Amino acid sequence: MAKAKKKVAKSKQGVSKKTARPKPRPQGKKPPRPQAPAGAYVPPETFSRRAHVKSMAEYEKLHRESAKNPEKFWAGVAKELHWFEPWTKALEWKAPHAKWFVGGKTNLSYNCLDRHLSTHRRNKAAIVWEGEPGDVRTLTYQQLHSEVCRFANALKSLGVGKGDRVAVYMGMVPELAVTILACARIGAIHSVVFGGFSTNAIVDRVHDCQAKAIVTCDGAWRRGSVVPLKKTVDEAVEKCPTIENVVVCRRTGNDVAMHPGRDHWWHELVAGEKDTCPATPLDSEHSLFILYTSGSTGKPKGIHHTTGGYMTGTYLTSKLVFDLRDEDVYWCTADIGWVTGHSYIVYGPLANGATSMMYEGAPNHPAPDRFWEIIERHKVNVFYTAPTAIRAFIKWGEQHPNKHDLSSLRLLGTVGEPINPEAWRWYHAVIGHKRCPIVDTWWQTETGSIMISPLPGATPTKPGSATMPLPGIFPEVVDKATGKAVPDGEQGLLVVRKPWPSMLRGIWGDDKRFKDVYWSAVEGSYFTGDGAVKDADGYFWIIGRVDDVIIVSGHNLGTAEVESALVSHPSVAEAAVIGVPDEMTGHAIAAFVTLKDGKAPGDALKDELKAHVAHEIGPIAKPKQIRFTGALPKTRSGKIMRRLLRDIASGKQQIGDTTTLEDYSILAKLKESDEG
Ligand code: 7RM
């Protein structure tokens, strides 16, 4: 025992060297693993040994088998979950419309809760929640089940039933998870609107899906102050004639106006309700939720997901990618207002019977070490966050994580944007202490669950690459004109060739837009909107949204590559590049750059950065303009809004749709930013 422990402590994640000779092994043991690509980070053997998927050979076998018969593969996964009635057909595919597990009846709330109550998990923590002020709540599976049942009964008492849409506008409190699980329990369709959005965002989304009720909180804590959610809802509901009832969960205790007959306190509603509510057996294709994503232009798209397939996809990917173990504390730092929170705070982890950590507030409140303090306090084992957060941590300095014991961590993940290799290495070294594999997970609101990602016990990782498709997923990088795969190492469009269970079923109320946006670029394939390169080892490198690709003298430059080059300079914290019209080259690169704390801007640094990019990539990628700025415009989920930067660079007075922008004041600051 002592010996094994020592080994764990010593085992660091090694960088493979092609020249390394495989160690001789005792007879009868497994053969040595196939060699990893040069320079790749190989999963520590201690990790692989206990992982769900233990080797590349195992991964390859899974993927090969899933390719032979994807329907059989996915049916095998779905069978691990509870179905009230079995399906008759795994897939009905009338492109671009898929139906999975046709005729089957199930319930996702049942699979996240009831399924565990007859097992050792009954009294296990389902949700460990920490409020921004420091309060902590733990809900066991049994307790969460009771809360969900009570609230499901309360919704029913308000006349909410199967197929009705329920808008949800809450902070990150356990009741948010309870609300969506209660909707799923009775077959009501939830539409979560991120709690940082404005009145108009609520109005547009409620209108689009004709929601009949809205669940909110009095307020939410954010950096020590109260965000008055109910007030915003009141303004919105004035313009939303479909809303019949408003449920208000008390969190911050601020004064709110309650409209008699329309508004109900959560605690009063549930007080009289029973803590049992049988989960409704729902058709596999019954609508589960709508989640709006802002398109590059125009009105947000209501991405529509259904029950059985989404359940199957989030269940499998949570298990394999996060390698969930019963004893883990797993923490995804996303907001539930974003798809990552739906799939990887609530549904995926709970379907696996995991302990899901949830945090209410800002990462730098009261101090920039809040996340590391949470990890230390709750002994978090698996940590999943976004590159934008990692770049902020780098900017704030490693003294903050270094103050804390992070030894509980065994696995790290990222999602949301391409991660710059520089940020990846920092995450690996400073947070993971070179012990923890990193899963860089590529997926979308539309895909419902993770599509391209390392399996942490199997896949050697290359910083900046999301590596390879998960079993049952068949992406390809194709030529725009022919739709055929491009040769390895060449850029093309990232498409998915075959349907998968958690794929979107459409855009709510707009089938034409669904076909135009996703199914018209490449015949017969789902177009992701992203550009990518697959290298000779079969690794996928996402180079960003194709709308953002910059064409300089006929060369396509992905934003990720140029931004990574800038961020690899020791003074740079974050960068965003865009194309600006140029007489000579068609387009030239303009870069918006934020510096690490303590670094000073100046013309000398501009020249240095230009030279640095030219050196890293080539003269073609050298930015023509560099602007230093305190911050970049981002969506709340942390994605840089290059579209707004283009508007600013071209001197437009009227800036495009900004309803998803995190911090409006950044726009004003950017307009002032120094040019040249
Ligand atoms: C989960 C989520 C989707 C878009 C997607 C990409 C980008 C997400 C990665 C990534 C490179 C990643 N849903 N993206 N993950 N790019 N590597 N690991 O983000 O609908 O909000 O966005 O995000 O462009 O198409 S989303």
Coordinates of C-alpha atoms and ligand atoms in Angstrom, one line a residue, residues 338-340 414-418 440-446 528 530 542 545 639, ligand 1:
W338 CA -24.5 28.4 -20.8
V339 CA -24.7 25.0 -22.4
T340 CA -21.6 23.9 -20.5
T414 CA -10.9 23.5 -20.7
V415 CA -13.7 24.6 -23.1
G416 CA -15.0 27.5 -25.0
E417 CA -12.1 28.7 -27.2
P418 CA -8.9 27.4 -28.6
D440 CA -9.2 20.3 -24.1
T441 CA -12.8 19.7 -25.0
W442 CA -14.3 20.9 -28.3
W443 CA -18.0 21.1 -28.7
Q444 CA -20.9 23.6 -29.1
T445 CA -24.4 24.4 -27.8
E446 CA -25.6 22.7 -30.9
T528 CA -19.8 23.6 -37.3
D530 CA -15.3 26.4 -37.2
I542 CA -9.5 24.2 -34.1
R545 CA -14.8 30.6 -36.4
K639 CA -15.5 34.2 -26.0
Ligands
7RM1 C1 -19.2 24.6 -25.3 C2 -19.3 25.9 -26.1 C3 -19.0 26.9 -29.5 C4 -17.8 27.4 -30.2 C5 -17.2 26.4 -31.1 C6 -15.7 26.9 -31.1 C7 -15.5 27.3 -29.7 C8 -15.5 25.6 -27.9 C9 -13.5 24.9 -28.0 C10 -13.6 25.8 -29.0 C11 -11.5 25.5 -29.7 C12 -12.2 24.2 -27.9 N1 -20.4 26.1 -26.8 N2 -14.9 26.3 -28.9 N3 -14.6 24.8 -27.3 N4 -12.6 26.1 -29.9 N5 -11.2 24.6 -28.8 N6 -11.9 23.3 -26.9 O1 -18.3 26.6 -26.1 O2 -21.9 27.1 -28.5 O3 -20.9 28.5 -26.7 O4 -19.5 27.8 -28.5 O5 -16.8 27.7 -29.2 O6 -15.6 28.0 -32.0 O7 -17.8 26.4 -32.3 S1 -20.7 27.4 -27.6

